[in-house]
């Protein structure tokens, strides 16, 4: 057995043969570094003599100045201290000014228009025009506005009524009933409803009669609960819905005084009568041809019946006027001009009457929807008989009018064969 205490043993169990022990002088002569010395011997680059002088290279061997490496800035490089904080306070003042300007911009861009919208929306008169009742048609797939022109003199003084030749009749009636129909895909269409259309009346106690009778506040009846019901927006809408089978989505009404203010707010409208018209009852005396009309003249133009076809001609003039007004009101020169858009909104909200569920945005949507092409037509007329206790009336063409109403119910464009001049 090998002696572990023998450090010089050469056997397999000798101490010099153990792994991890370096032996000096193996495989080399005197002065040759052994394996252990190689591990800890300093590199040649570190064997420089302490105190050795370093010399700068010649100028022609220096690298270009632009290629020299720049020193990284520190936190202290960006600050300059003058001992009094003047520059710091100046930076803070600039920061506060920037914040103030930003807040003012947000107020002007967002808060002011929102406040103006809410204020204008609150000025609209509202009535319960769209009511639920047994048998009311289902909601249509298109969008349908009923637009009514009232001859109410409310808000007009004696001088205005004399100037506009409106007379001083009490109560309210309507000579203008139009539908603005917007299909799901396609241009909107203005459809005139003849005021003498013979339809079932929604006023209790009244049989079939002229549709404008349903709006007259002098026409009253008593319902099943014993309450008095008079003509107005709700009976007018219901009478149309029962006769057509089409549900009305929005109701808009405008009086005579507001009509004039609205036209004047947009700077007048261009209308093109085909012949000269002189009608003292409407306060109208104009020549043929395209011309700019102010509010008073335009009011007489849509009211007069002093033409060969009377009411039928008036219907066409009303559609012509409404198209011209919408185009003028929705023109960029009006919408983006605060000196014209502001008075237009004020005049409109001061005179429009809408359903309780309608908002100012619905009026804006109406304008925007008609910025493109607008088709105009009327409910097709079948006959014009004279009825006992009613007088001359207009009956609708059953086939063509049903084609029109079916298209409205389905949200489709009105077929050409259902269009009426």
mmCIF file of C-alpha atoms in Angstrom:
data_model
loop_
_atom_site.group_PDB
_atom_site.id
_atom_site.type_symbol
_atom_site.label_atom_id
_atom_site.label_comp_id
_atom_site.label_asym_id
_atom_site.label_seq_id
_atom_site.Cartn_x
_atom_site.Cartn_y
_atom_site.Cartn_z
ATOM 1 C CA UNK A 1 0.000 0.000 0.000
ATOM 2 C CA UNK A 2 1.441 3.376 -0.974
ATOM 3 C CA UNK A 3 2.575 5.685 1.750
ATOM 4 C CA UNK A 4 0.379 8.837 1.629
ATOM 5 C CA UNK A 5 2.874 10.646 3.821
ATOM 6 C CA UNK A 6 5.580 10.257 1.208
ATOM 7 C CA UNK A 7 5.451 13.511 -0.803
ATOM 8 C CA UNK A 8 8.003 12.279 -3.206
ATOM 9 C CA UNK A 9 6.355 9.100 -4.153
ATOM 10 C CA UNK A 10 6.174 8.391 -7.860
ATOM 11 C CA UNK A 11 3.412 5.831 -7.675
ATOM 12 C CA UNK A 12 -0.120 6.312 -9.013
ATOM 13 C CA UNK A 13 -1.208 7.418 -5.577
ATOM 14 C CA UNK A 14 1.607 9.911 -5.110
ATOM 15 C CA UNK A 15 0.807 13.477 -4.163
ATOM 16 C CA UNK A 16 2.421 14.908 -7.342
ATOM 17 C CA UNK A 17 0.116 12.932 -9.551
ATOM 18 C CA UNK A 18 -3.103 14.393 -8.092
ATOM 19 C CA UNK A 19 -5.278 16.458 -10.441
ATOM 20 C CA UNK A 20 -5.138 20.317 -10.160
ATOM 21 C CA UNK A 21 -1.530 20.443 -8.859
ATOM 22 C CA UNK A 22 1.008 22.278 -11.032
ATOM 23 C CA UNK A 23 4.546 21.064 -11.231
ATOM 24 C CA UNK A 24 7.269 23.555 -11.781
ATOM 25 C CA UNK A 25 9.830 23.099 -14.461
ATOM 26 C CA UNK A 26 8.108 20.312 -16.296
ATOM 27 C CA UNK A 27 8.730 20.296 -20.006
ATOM 28 C CA UNK A 28 11.062 23.336 -19.999
ATOM 29 C CA UNK A 29 14.465 24.496 -18.948
ATOM 30 C CA UNK A 30 15.554 27.057 -16.450
ATOM 31 C CA UNK A 31 13.809 30.404 -16.888
ATOM 32 C CA UNK A 32 10.859 28.906 -18.675
ATOM 33 C CA UNK A 33 7.602 29.876 -16.938
ATOM 34 C CA UNK A 34 5.584 27.001 -15.693
ATOM 35 C CA UNK A 35 1.801 26.646 -16.141
ATOM 36 C CA UNK A 36 0.972 28.421 -12.896
ATOM 37 C CA UNK A 37 3.042 31.459 -13.773
ATOM 38 C CA UNK A 38 1.368 31.752 -17.163
ATOM 39 C CA UNK A 39 -1.983 32.198 -15.472
ATOM 40 C CA UNK A 40 -0.932 35.132 -13.375
ATOM 41 C CA UNK A 41 1.747 36.717 -15.481
ATOM 42 C CA UNK A 42 0.796 40.313 -16.499
ATOM 43 C CA UNK A 43 0.089 41.100 -20.136
ATOM 44 C CA UNK A 44 2.664 42.957 -22.172
ATOM 45 C CA UNK A 45 0.419 46.038 -22.345
ATOM 46 C CA UNK A 46 0.541 46.189 -18.533
ATOM 47 C CA UNK A 47 4.295 45.940 -18.272
ATOM 48 C CA UNK A 48 4.838 49.607 -19.067
ATOM 49 C CA UNK A 49 7.330 51.250 -16.789
ATOM 50 C CA UNK A 50 5.750 53.593 -14.258
ATOM 51 C CA UNK A 51 6.461 57.193 -15.067
ATOM 52 C CA UNK A 52 7.027 56.599 -18.760
ATOM 53 C CA UNK A 53 6.371 59.754 -20.818
ATOM 54 C CA UNK A 54 3.479 59.638 -23.315
ATOM 55 C CA UNK A 55 3.986 61.611 -26.487
ATOM 56 C CA UNK A 56 1.272 63.183 -28.638
ATOM 57 C CA UNK A 57 1.215 62.036 -32.257
ATOM 58 C CA UNK A 58 2.200 64.517 -34.971
ATOM 59 C CA UNK A 59 -0.512 66.928 -36.143
ATOM 60 C CA UNK A 60 -0.792 65.296 -39.549
ATOM 61 C CA UNK A 61 -1.666 61.987 -37.875
ATOM 62 C CA UNK A 62 -4.551 63.357 -35.758
ATOM 63 C CA UNK A 63 -8.079 62.235 -36.819
ATOM 64 C CA UNK A 64 -10.412 64.896 -38.332
ATOM 65 C CA UNK A 65 -12.140 67.086 -35.752
ATOM 66 C CA UNK A 66 -15.609 66.129 -36.985
ATOM 67 C CA UNK A 67 -14.921 62.504 -36.263
ATOM 68 C CA UNK A 68 -13.846 63.030 -32.700
ATOM 69 C CA UNK A 69 -16.127 61.434 -30.159
ATOM 70 C CA UNK A 70 -18.220 63.911 -28.258
ATOM 71 C CA UNK A 71 -18.507 63.841 -24.537
ATOM 72 C CA UNK A 72 -21.898 62.854 -23.249
ATOM 73 C CA UNK A 73 -23.751 65.712 -21.541
ATOM 74 C CA UNK A 74 -24.519 65.408 -17.873
ATOM 75 C CA UNK A 75 -27.425 66.763 -15.843
ATOM 76 C CA UNK A 76 -25.439 69.808 -14.879
ATOM 77 C CA UNK A 77 -24.722 70.740 -18.512
ATOM 78 C CA UNK A 78 -28.453 71.575 -19.218
ATOM 79 C CA UNK A 79 -28.805 73.885 -16.263
ATOM 80 C CA UNK A 80 -27.432 77.316 -15.784
ATOM 81 C CA UNK A 81 -27.533 78.783 -12.336
ATOM 82 C CA UNK A 82 -27.529 82.538 -11.947
ATOM 83 C CA UNK A 83 -28.076 82.444 -8.215
ATOM 84 C CA UNK A 84 -31.486 84.182 -8.408
ATOM 85 C CA UNK A 85 -33.688 81.690 -10.347
ATOM 86 C CA UNK A 86 -34.572 84.196 -13.109
ATOM 87 C CA UNK A 87 -34.293 81.715 -15.945
ATOM 88 C CA UNK A 88 -36.162 79.049 -13.989
ATOM 89 C CA UNK A 89 -39.053 81.417 -13.300
ATOM 90 C CA UNK A 90 -39.077 82.486 -16.961
ATOM 91 C CA UNK A 91 -39.431 78.836 -18.001
ATOM 92 C CA UNK A 92 -42.273 78.364 -15.559
ATOM 93 C CA UNK A 93 -44.054 81.470 -16.883
ATOM 94 C CA UNK A 94 -43.759 80.177 -20.460
ATOM 95 C CA UNK A 95 -45.140 76.830 -19.341
ATOM 96 C CA UNK A 96 -48.101 78.488 -17.616
ATOM 97 C CA UNK A 97 -48.812 80.645 -20.685
ATOM 98 C CA UNK A 98 -48.785 77.572 -22.910
ATOM 99 C CA UNK A 99 -51.211 75.783 -20.582
ATOM 100 C CA UNK A 100 -53.507 78.829 -20.491
ATOM 101 C CA UNK A 101 -53.542 79.132 -24.293
ATOM 102 C CA UNK A 102 -54.258 75.412 -24.645
ATOM 103 C CA UNK A 103 -57.183 75.607 -22.226
ATOM 104 C CA UNK A 104 -58.598 78.650 -24.052
ATOM 105 C CA UNK A 105 -58.387 76.816 -27.377
ATOM 106 C CA UNK A 106 -60.244 73.833 -25.927
ATOM 107 C CA UNK A 107 -62.916 76.148 -24.517
ATOM 108 C CA UNK A 108 -63.397 77.861 -27.881
ATOM 109 C CA UNK A 109 -63.350 74.647 -29.904
ATOM 110 C CA UNK A 110 -65.420 72.420 -27.618
ATOM 111 C CA UNK A 111 -67.236 74.136 -24.775
ATOM 112 C CA UNK A 112 -68.515 77.239 -26.597
ATOM 113 C CA UNK A 113 -70.105 75.281 -29.493
ATOM 114 C CA UNK A 114 -71.590 72.776 -27.041
ATOM 115 C CA UNK A 115 -73.056 75.575 -24.945
ATOM 116 C CA UNK A 116 -74.439 77.289 -28.044
ATOM 117 C CA UNK A 117 -75.999 74.018 -29.205
ATOM 118 C CA UNK A 118 -77.701 73.386 -25.859
ATOM 119 C CA UNK A 119 -78.933 76.976 -25.731
ATOM 120 C CA UNK A 120 -80.300 76.832 -29.284
ATOM 121 C CA UNK A 121 -81.914 73.431 -28.688
ATOM 122 C CA UNK A 122 -83.731 74.814 -25.645
ATOM 123 C CA UNK A 123 -85.289 77.563 -27.782
ATOM 124 C CA UNK A 124 -87.247 75.120 -29.947
ATOM 125 C CA UNK A 125 -90.982 74.954 -29.286
ATOM 126 C CA UNK A 126 -92.112 71.376 -28.763
ATOM 127 C CA UNK A 127 -95.496 69.700 -29.100
ATOM 128 C CA UNK A 128 -96.676 66.120 -28.782
ATOM 129 C CA UNK A 129 -97.102 65.553 -32.506
ATOM 130 C CA UNK A 130 -96.172 61.867 -32.794
ATOM 131 C CA UNK A 131 -98.505 59.873 -30.576
ATOM 132 C CA UNK A 132 -99.178 56.185 -30.188
ATOM 133 C CA UNK A 133 -102.665 54.936 -31.002
ATOM 134 C CA UNK A 134 -104.302 51.658 -31.870
ATOM 135 C CA UNK A 135 -103.422 50.630 -35.390
ATOM 136 C CA UNK A 136 -100.481 52.993 -35.837
ATOM 137 C CA UNK A 137 -98.152 51.800 -38.678
ATOM 138 C CA UNK A 138 -94.866 50.170 -37.755
ATOM 139 C CA UNK A 139 -91.708 52.228 -37.979
ATOM 140 C CA UNK A 140 -90.489 52.484 -41.564
ATOM 141 C CA UNK A 141 -86.991 51.620 -42.746
ATOM 142 C CA UNK A 142 -86.440 55.034 -44.282
ATOM 143 C CA UNK A 143 -86.544 58.419 -42.540
ATOM 144 C CA UNK A 144 -89.641 60.603 -42.926
ATOM 145 C CA UNK A 145 -90.124 64.223 -41.844
ATOM 146 C CA UNK A 146 -93.486 65.953 -41.987
ATOM 147 C CA UNK A 147 -92.944 69.677 -42.645
ATOM 148 C CA UNK A 148 -95.918 71.946 -42.074
ATOM 149 C CA UNK A 149 -96.273 75.615 -42.932
ATOM 150 C CA UNK A 150 -98.676 77.279 -40.526
ATOM 151 C CA UNK A 151 -100.535 80.493 -41.292
ATOM 152 C CA UNK A 152 -100.556 81.424 -37.608
ATOM 153 C CA UNK A 153 -99.892 85.144 -37.089
ATOM 154 C CA UNK A 154 -98.494 84.655 -33.597
ATOM 155 C CA UNK A 155 -95.588 87.006 -32.952
ATOM 156 C CA UNK A 156 -96.522 89.401 -35.765
ATOM 157 C CA UNK A 157 -97.697 92.960 -35.068
ATOM 158 C CA UNK A 158 -100.202 94.916 -37.117
ATOM 159 C CA UNK A 159 -97.520 96.605 -39.238
ATOM 160 C CA UNK A 160 -95.956 93.288 -40.185
ATOM 161 C CA UNK A 161 -99.300 91.733 -41.102
ATOM 162 C CA UNK A 162 -100.128 94.749 -43.251
ATOM 163 C CA UNK A 163 -96.722 94.754 -44.918
ATOM 164 C CA UNK A 164 -96.863 91.025 -45.697
ATOM 165 C CA UNK A 165 -100.582 91.079 -46.617
ATOM 166 C CA UNK A 166 -101.284 88.167 -44.297
ATOM 167 C CA UNK A 167 -104.593 89.434 -42.937
ATOM 168 C CA UNK A 168 -105.494 89.130 -39.275
ATOM 169 C CA UNK A 169 -107.281 85.778 -39.122
ATOM 170 C CA UNK A 170 -107.333 84.108 -35.728
ATOM 171 C CA UNK A 171 -106.326 80.528 -35.015
ATOM 172 C CA UNK A 172 -104.132 78.287 -37.127
ATOM 173 C CA UNK A 173 -104.467 76.555 -40.464
ATOM 174 C CA UNK A 174 -102.017 75.094 -42.932
ATOM 175 C CA UNK A 175 -101.715 75.478 -46.667
ATOM 176 C CA UNK A 176 -98.333 73.732 -46.853
ATOM 177 C CA UNK A 177 -97.787 70.058 -45.995
ATOM 178 C CA UNK A 178 -94.660 68.378 -47.286
ATOM 179 C CA UNK A 179 -92.788 65.169 -46.607
ATOM 180 C CA UNK A 180 -89.023 64.930 -46.643
ATOM 181 C CA UNK A 181 -88.248 61.292 -47.336
ATOM 182 C CA UNK A 182 -84.705 59.905 -47.087
ATOM 183 C CA UNK A 183 -84.294 56.292 -48.259
ATOM 184 C CA UNK A 184 -81.645 53.982 -46.866
ATOM 185 C CA UNK A 185 -79.627 54.403 -50.050
ATOM 186 C CA UNK A 186 -80.186 57.287 -52.451
ATOM 187 C CA UNK A 187 -81.040 60.967 -52.601
ATOM 188 C CA UNK A 188 -83.810 62.452 -50.464
ATOM 189 C CA UNK A 189 -87.136 63.409 -51.998
ATOM 190 C CA UNK A 190 -89.529 66.241 -51.143
ATOM 191 C CA UNK A 191 -93.118 65.045 -51.495
ATOM 192 C CA UNK A 192 -95.967 67.550 -51.440
ATOM 193 C CA UNK A 193 -99.226 66.528 -49.822
ATOM 194 C CA UNK A 194 -102.162 68.353 -51.451
ATOM 195 C CA UNK A 195 -103.941 70.268 -48.673
ATOM 196 C CA UNK A 196 -107.322 69.173 -50.079
ATOM 197 C CA UNK A 197 -106.421 65.466 -49.918
ATOM 198 C CA UNK A 198 -109.558 63.546 -48.915
ATOM 199 C CA UNK A 199 -108.555 61.357 -45.951
ATOM 200 C CA UNK A 200 -110.072 59.828 -42.769
ATOM 201 C CA UNK A 201 -110.087 62.422 -39.999
ATOM 202 C CA UNK A 202 -108.386 61.766 -36.658
ATOM 203 C CA UNK A 203 -110.575 64.332 -34.876
ATOM 204 C CA UNK A 204 -113.435 62.588 -33.031
ATOM 205 C CA UNK A 205 -116.847 63.099 -34.573
ATOM 206 C CA UNK A 206 -115.551 63.955 -38.042
ATOM 207 C CA UNK A 207 -115.766 61.695 -41.065
ATOM 208 C CA UNK A 208 -113.499 61.884 -44.114
ATOM 209 C CA UNK A 209 -112.451 65.433 -44.921
ATOM 210 C CA UNK A 210 -109.632 67.552 -46.311
ATOM 211 C CA UNK A 211 -106.339 66.737 -44.615
ATOM 212 C CA UNK A 212 -105.629 70.351 -43.653
ATOM 213 C CA UNK A 213 -108.849 70.333 -41.645
ATOM 214 C CA UNK A 214 -107.169 67.977 -39.198
ATOM 215 C CA UNK A 215 -104.722 70.766 -38.351
ATOM 216 C CA UNK A 216 -107.234 73.588 -37.807
ATOM 217 C CA UNK A 217 -107.599 74.323 -34.111
ATOM 218 C CA UNK A 218 -111.189 75.378 -34.660
ATOM 219 C CA UNK A 219 -112.186 71.790 -35.490
ATOM 220 C CA UNK A 220 -112.954 69.994 -32.230
ATOM 221 C CA UNK A 221 -114.667 66.815 -31.071
ATOM 222 C CA UNK A 222 -115.083 64.695 -27.961
ATOM 223 C CA UNK A 223 -113.268 61.377 -27.602
ATOM 224 C CA UNK A 224 -114.486 58.202 -25.860
ATOM 225 C CA UNK A 225 -113.233 59.429 -22.495
ATOM 226 C CA UNK A 226 -115.227 62.628 -22.768
ATOM 227 C CA UNK A 227 -112.223 64.870 -23.396
ATOM 228 C CA UNK A 228 -112.247 67.546 -26.082
ATOM 229 C CA UNK A 229 -109.839 66.972 -28.961
ATOM 230 C CA UNK A 230 -109.145 69.768 -31.438
ATOM 231 C CA UNK A 231 -107.190 69.845 -34.662
ATOM 232 C CA UNK A 232 -103.439 70.319 -34.484
ATOM 233 C CA UNK A 233 -100.131 68.578 -35.177
ATOM 234 C CA UNK A 234 -101.071 65.208 -33.646
ATOM 235 C CA UNK A 235 -104.414 64.785 -35.507
ATOM 236 C CA UNK A 236 -102.728 65.915 -38.733
ATOM 237 C CA UNK A 237 -99.965 63.324 -38.409
ATOM 238 C CA UNK A 238 -102.412 60.599 -37.459
ATOM 239 C CA UNK A 239 -104.716 61.425 -40.393
ATOM 240 C CA UNK A 240 -101.821 61.073 -42.821
ATOM 241 C CA UNK A 241 -100.529 57.866 -41.224
ATOM 242 C CA UNK A 242 -103.961 56.223 -41.342
ATOM 243 C CA UNK A 243 -104.450 57.184 -44.990
ATOM 244 C CA UNK A 244 -100.955 56.159 -46.184
ATOM 245 C CA UNK A 245 -99.892 53.388 -43.818
ATOM 246 C CA UNK A 246 -96.516 55.131 -43.387
ATOM 247 C CA UNK A 247 -95.233 56.198 -39.960
ATOM 248 C CA UNK A 248 -93.842 59.721 -39.578
ATOM 249 C CA UNK A 249 -90.474 59.921 -37.777
ATOM 250 C CA UNK A 250 -90.072 63.683 -37.255
ATOM 251 C CA UNK A 251 -92.365 66.700 -37.190
ATOM 252 C CA UNK A 252 -91.295 70.261 -38.139
ATOM 253 C CA UNK A 253 -93.585 73.289 -38.255
ATOM 254 C CA UNK A 254 -92.876 76.906 -39.179
ATOM 255 C CA UNK A 255 -95.102 79.981 -38.955
ATOM 256 C CA UNK A 256 -95.356 82.958 -41.283
ATOM 257 C CA UNK A 257 -93.215 85.307 -39.217
ATOM 258 C CA UNK A 258 -90.466 82.734 -38.816
ATOM 259 C CA UNK A 259 -90.629 81.942 -42.517
ATOM 260 C CA UNK A 260 -89.674 85.540 -43.369
ATOM 261 C CA UNK A 261 -86.891 85.669 -40.768
ATOM 262 C CA UNK A 262 -85.459 82.370 -41.968
ATOM 263 C CA UNK A 263 -85.209 83.517 -45.583
ATOM 264 C CA UNK A 264 -83.689 86.850 -44.623
ATOM 265 C CA UNK A 265 -81.158 85.066 -42.372
ATOM 266 C CA UNK A 266 -79.673 83.218 -45.365
ATOM 267 C CA UNK A 267 -79.618 86.379 -47.456
ATOM 268 C CA UNK A 268 -82.602 85.521 -49.640
ATOM 269 C CA UNK A 269 -83.253 82.702 -52.093
ATOM 270 C CA UNK A 270 -83.215 82.531 -55.880
ATOM 271 C CA UNK A 271 -86.533 81.487 -57.429
ATOM 272 C CA UNK A 272 -87.541 81.294 -61.059
ATOM 273 C CA UNK A 273 -91.226 81.991 -61.856
ATOM 274 C CA UNK A 274 -92.156 81.070 -65.409
ATOM 275 C CA UNK A 275 -94.583 83.995 -65.750
ATOM 276 C CA UNK A 276 -95.180 87.320 -64.008
ATOM 277 C CA UNK A 277 -97.464 87.153 -60.967
ATOM 278 C CA UNK A 278 -99.463 89.997 -59.456
ATOM 279 C CA UNK A 279 -101.556 89.067 -56.418
ATOM 280 C CA UNK A 280 -102.556 91.862 -54.000
ATOM 281 C CA UNK A 281 -103.977 89.301 -51.558
ATOM 282 C CA UNK A 282 -100.519 87.762 -51.171
ATOM 283 C CA UNK A 283 -98.672 91.071 -51.452
ATOM 284 C CA UNK A 284 -96.889 89.836 -54.559
ATOM 285 C CA UNK A 285 -95.915 91.618 -57.777
ATOM 286 C CA UNK A 286 -92.999 89.966 -59.588
ATOM 287 C CA UNK A 287 -91.722 89.503 -63.146
ATOM 288 C CA UNK A 288 -90.947 86.207 -64.860
ATOM 289 C CA UNK A 289 -87.425 84.757 -64.695
ATOM 290 C CA UNK A 290 -84.887 83.870 -62.024
ATOM 291 C CA UNK A 291 -84.517 86.472 -59.300
ATOM 292 C CA UNK A 292 -83.387 86.860 -55.700
ATOM 293 C CA UNK A 293 -86.339 87.066 -53.296
ATOM 294 C CA UNK A 294 -86.283 88.296 -49.715
ATOM 295 C CA UNK A 295 -88.446 86.821 -46.972
ATOM 296 C CA UNK A 296 -91.577 88.868 -47.662
ATOM 297 C CA UNK A 297 -91.509 88.259 -51.404
ATOM 298 C CA UNK A 298 -90.820 84.539 -50.971
ATOM 299 C CA UNK A 299 -93.746 84.252 -48.554
ATOM 300 C CA UNK A 300 -96.100 85.767 -51.123
ATOM 301 C CA UNK A 301 -94.636 83.489 -53.815
ATOM 302 C CA UNK A 302 -95.510 80.287 -51.930
ATOM 303 C CA UNK A 303 -98.913 81.539 -50.779
ATOM 304 C CA UNK A 304 -100.394 82.885 -54.005
ATOM 305 C CA UNK A 305 -102.961 80.961 -56.034
ATOM 306 C CA UNK A 306 -103.228 83.605 -58.768
ATOM 307 C CA UNK A 307 -102.058 81.245 -61.520
ATOM 308 C CA UNK A 308 -103.966 79.010 -63.959
ATOM 309 C CA UNK A 309 -103.766 75.780 -61.888
ATOM 310 C CA UNK A 310 -104.205 77.468 -58.484
ATOM 311 C CA UNK A 311 -103.337 74.968 -55.741
ATOM 312 C CA UNK A 312 -101.419 72.606 -58.046
ATOM 313 C CA UNK A 313 -99.159 75.461 -59.137
ATOM 314 C CA UNK A 314 -98.740 76.526 -55.537
ATOM 315 C CA UNK A 315 -97.598 73.036 -54.592
ATOM 316 C CA UNK A 316 -94.860 73.206 -57.218
ATOM 317 C CA UNK A 317 -93.769 76.656 -56.023
ATOM 318 C CA UNK A 318 -93.598 75.416 -52.435
ATOM 319 C CA UNK A 319 -91.339 72.534 -53.434
ATOM 320 C CA UNK A 320 -89.195 74.906 -55.491
ATOM 321 C CA UNK A 321 -88.881 77.298 -52.579
ATOM 322 C CA UNK A 322 -88.081 74.617 -49.999
ATOM 323 C CA UNK A 323 -85.346 73.131 -52.191
ATOM 324 C CA UNK A 324 -83.793 76.581 -52.729
ATOM 325 C CA UNK A 325 -83.936 77.374 -49.005
ATOM 326 C CA UNK A 326 -82.294 74.102 -48.002
ATOM 327 C CA UNK A 327 -79.530 74.518 -50.577
ATOM 328 C CA UNK A 328 -78.842 78.050 -49.385
ATOM 329 C CA UNK A 329 -78.932 77.129 -45.693
ATOM 330 C CA UNK A 330 -76.624 74.117 -46.142
ATOM 331 C CA UNK A 331 -74.133 75.902 -48.417
ATOM 332 C CA UNK A 332 -70.571 76.218 -46.994
ATOM 333 C CA UNK A 333 -70.823 80.014 -47.377
ATOM 334 C CA UNK A 334 -73.638 79.896 -44.809
ATOM 335 C CA UNK A 335 -72.643 77.047 -42.514
ATOM 336 C CA UNK A 336 -69.041 78.217 -42.021
ATOM 337 C CA UNK A 337 -69.819 81.921 -41.828
ATOM 338 C CA UNK A 338 -70.689 82.808 -38.217
ATOM 339 C CA UNK A 339 -72.332 86.068 -39.333
ATOM 340 C CA UNK A 340 -74.857 84.048 -41.373
ATOM 341 C CA UNK A 341 -74.965 80.734 -39.507
ATOM 342 C CA UNK A 342 -75.616 82.433 -36.146
ATOM 343 C CA UNK A 343 -78.666 84.450 -37.297
ATOM 344 C CA UNK A 344 -79.918 81.379 -39.197
ATOM 345 C CA UNK A 345 -79.827 79.199 -36.077
ATOM 346 C CA UNK A 346 -81.423 81.916 -33.960
ATOM 347 C CA UNK A 347 -84.174 82.557 -36.514
ATOM 348 C CA UNK A 348 -84.802 78.849 -36.987
ATOM 349 C CA UNK A 349 -84.951 77.923 -33.319
ATOM 350 C CA UNK A 350 -87.125 80.930 -32.602
ATOM 351 C CA UNK A 351 -89.780 79.869 -35.079
ATOM 352 C CA UNK A 352 -89.586 76.079 -35.514
ATOM 353 C CA UNK A 353 -91.981 73.838 -33.633
ATOM 354 C CA UNK A 354 -90.924 70.182 -33.399
ATOM 355 C CA UNK A 355 -92.080 66.980 -31.780
ATOM 356 C CA UNK A 356 -91.145 66.387 -28.149
ATOM 357 C CA UNK A 357 -88.639 63.742 -29.201
ATOM 358 C CA UNK A 358 -86.909 65.876 -31.833
ATOM 359 C CA UNK A 359 -83.682 67.743 -31.179
ATOM 360 C CA UNK A 360 -81.715 70.444 -32.961
ATOM 361 C CA UNK A 361 -79.463 67.733 -34.376
ATOM 362 C CA UNK A 362 -82.424 66.312 -36.285
ATOM 363 C CA UNK A 363 -82.876 69.661 -38.040
ATOM 364 C CA UNK A 364 -79.156 69.727 -38.797
ATOM 365 C CA UNK A 365 -79.352 66.173 -40.175
ATOM 366 C CA UNK A 366 -82.250 67.281 -42.372
ATOM 367 C CA UNK A 367 -80.123 70.058 -43.841
ATOM 368 C CA UNK A 368 -77.052 67.880 -44.354
ATOM 369 C CA UNK A 369 -79.065 65.093 -45.965
ATOM 370 C CA UNK A 370 -80.229 67.481 -48.679
ATOM 371 C CA UNK A 371 -76.855 69.033 -49.525
ATOM 372 C CA UNK A 372 -76.657 66.748 -52.549
ATOM 373 C CA UNK A 373 -79.341 66.159 -55.121
ATOM 374 C CA UNK A 374 -82.985 66.601 -54.146
ATOM 375 C CA UNK A 375 -85.884 65.159 -56.091
ATOM 376 C CA UNK A 376 -89.295 66.795 -55.818
ATOM 377 C CA UNK A 377 -92.688 65.240 -56.399
ATOM 378 C CA UNK A 378 -96.193 65.017 -54.958
ATOM 379 C CA UNK A 379 -98.558 62.272 -53.922
ATOM 380 C CA UNK A 380 -100.121 61.103 -57.202
ATOM 381 C CA UNK A 381 -103.568 62.617 -57.759
ATOM 382 C CA UNK A 382 -106.388 60.419 -59.014
ATOM 383 C CA UNK A 383 -109.404 62.742 -59.221
ATOM 384 C CA UNK A 384 -110.776 66.075 -57.961
ATOM 385 C CA UNK A 385 -114.443 65.476 -57.101
ATOM 386 C CA UNK A 386 -116.760 67.728 -55.125
ATOM 387 C CA UNK A 387 -118.037 66.187 -51.922
ATOM 388 C CA UNK A 388 -121.214 67.221 -50.010
ATOM 389 C CA UNK A 389 -120.510 69.527 -47.051
ATOM 390 C CA UNK A 390 -116.808 69.442 -47.900
ATOM 391 C CA UNK A 391 -116.385 70.968 -51.333
ATOM 392 C CA UNK A 392 -113.776 70.236 -53.977
ATOM 393 C CA UNK A 393 -111.290 67.624 -52.797
ATOM 394 C CA UNK A 394 -108.317 65.671 -54.115
ATOM 395 C CA UNK A 395 -108.290 61.885 -54.101
ATOM 396 C CA UNK A 396 -105.049 59.962 -54.432
ATOM 397 C CA UNK A 397 -104.293 57.602 -57.291
ATOM 398 C CA UNK A 398 -104.616 54.280 -55.464
ATOM 399 C CA UNK A 399 -102.099 52.313 -57.520
ATOM 400 C CA UNK A 400 -99.348 54.892 -57.865
ATOM 401 C CA UNK A 401 -99.701 56.306 -54.364
ATOM 402 C CA UNK A 402 -99.462 52.805 -52.892
ATOM 403 C CA UNK A 403 -96.240 52.254 -54.868
ATOM 404 C CA UNK A 404 -94.871 55.437 -53.293
ATOM 405 C CA UNK A 405 -95.937 54.513 -49.768
ATOM 406 C CA UNK A 406 -94.646 50.953 -50.080
ATOM 407 C CA UNK A 407 -91.227 52.306 -51.070
ATOM 408 C CA UNK A 408 -91.275 54.574 -47.985
ATOM 409 C CA UNK A 409 -92.188 51.678 -45.718
ATOM 410 C CA UNK A 410 -89.305 49.596 -47.085
ATOM 411 C CA UNK A 411 -86.776 52.446 -47.150
ATOM 412 C CA UNK A 412 -86.366 52.224 -50.924
ATOM 413 C CA UNK A 413 -86.188 55.089 -53.479
ATOM 414 C CA UNK A 414 -89.548 56.125 -54.841
ATOM 415 C CA UNK A 415 -90.151 54.492 -58.274
ATOM 416 C CA UNK A 416 -90.225 56.777 -61.285
ATOM 417 C CA UNK A 417 -93.730 55.634 -62.248
ATOM 418 C CA UNK A 418 -95.005 56.856 -58.862
ATOM 419 C CA UNK A 419 -93.593 60.360 -59.321
ATOM 420 C CA UNK A 420 -96.026 63.253 -59.861
ATOM 421 C CA UNK A 421 -95.210 66.579 -61.529
#
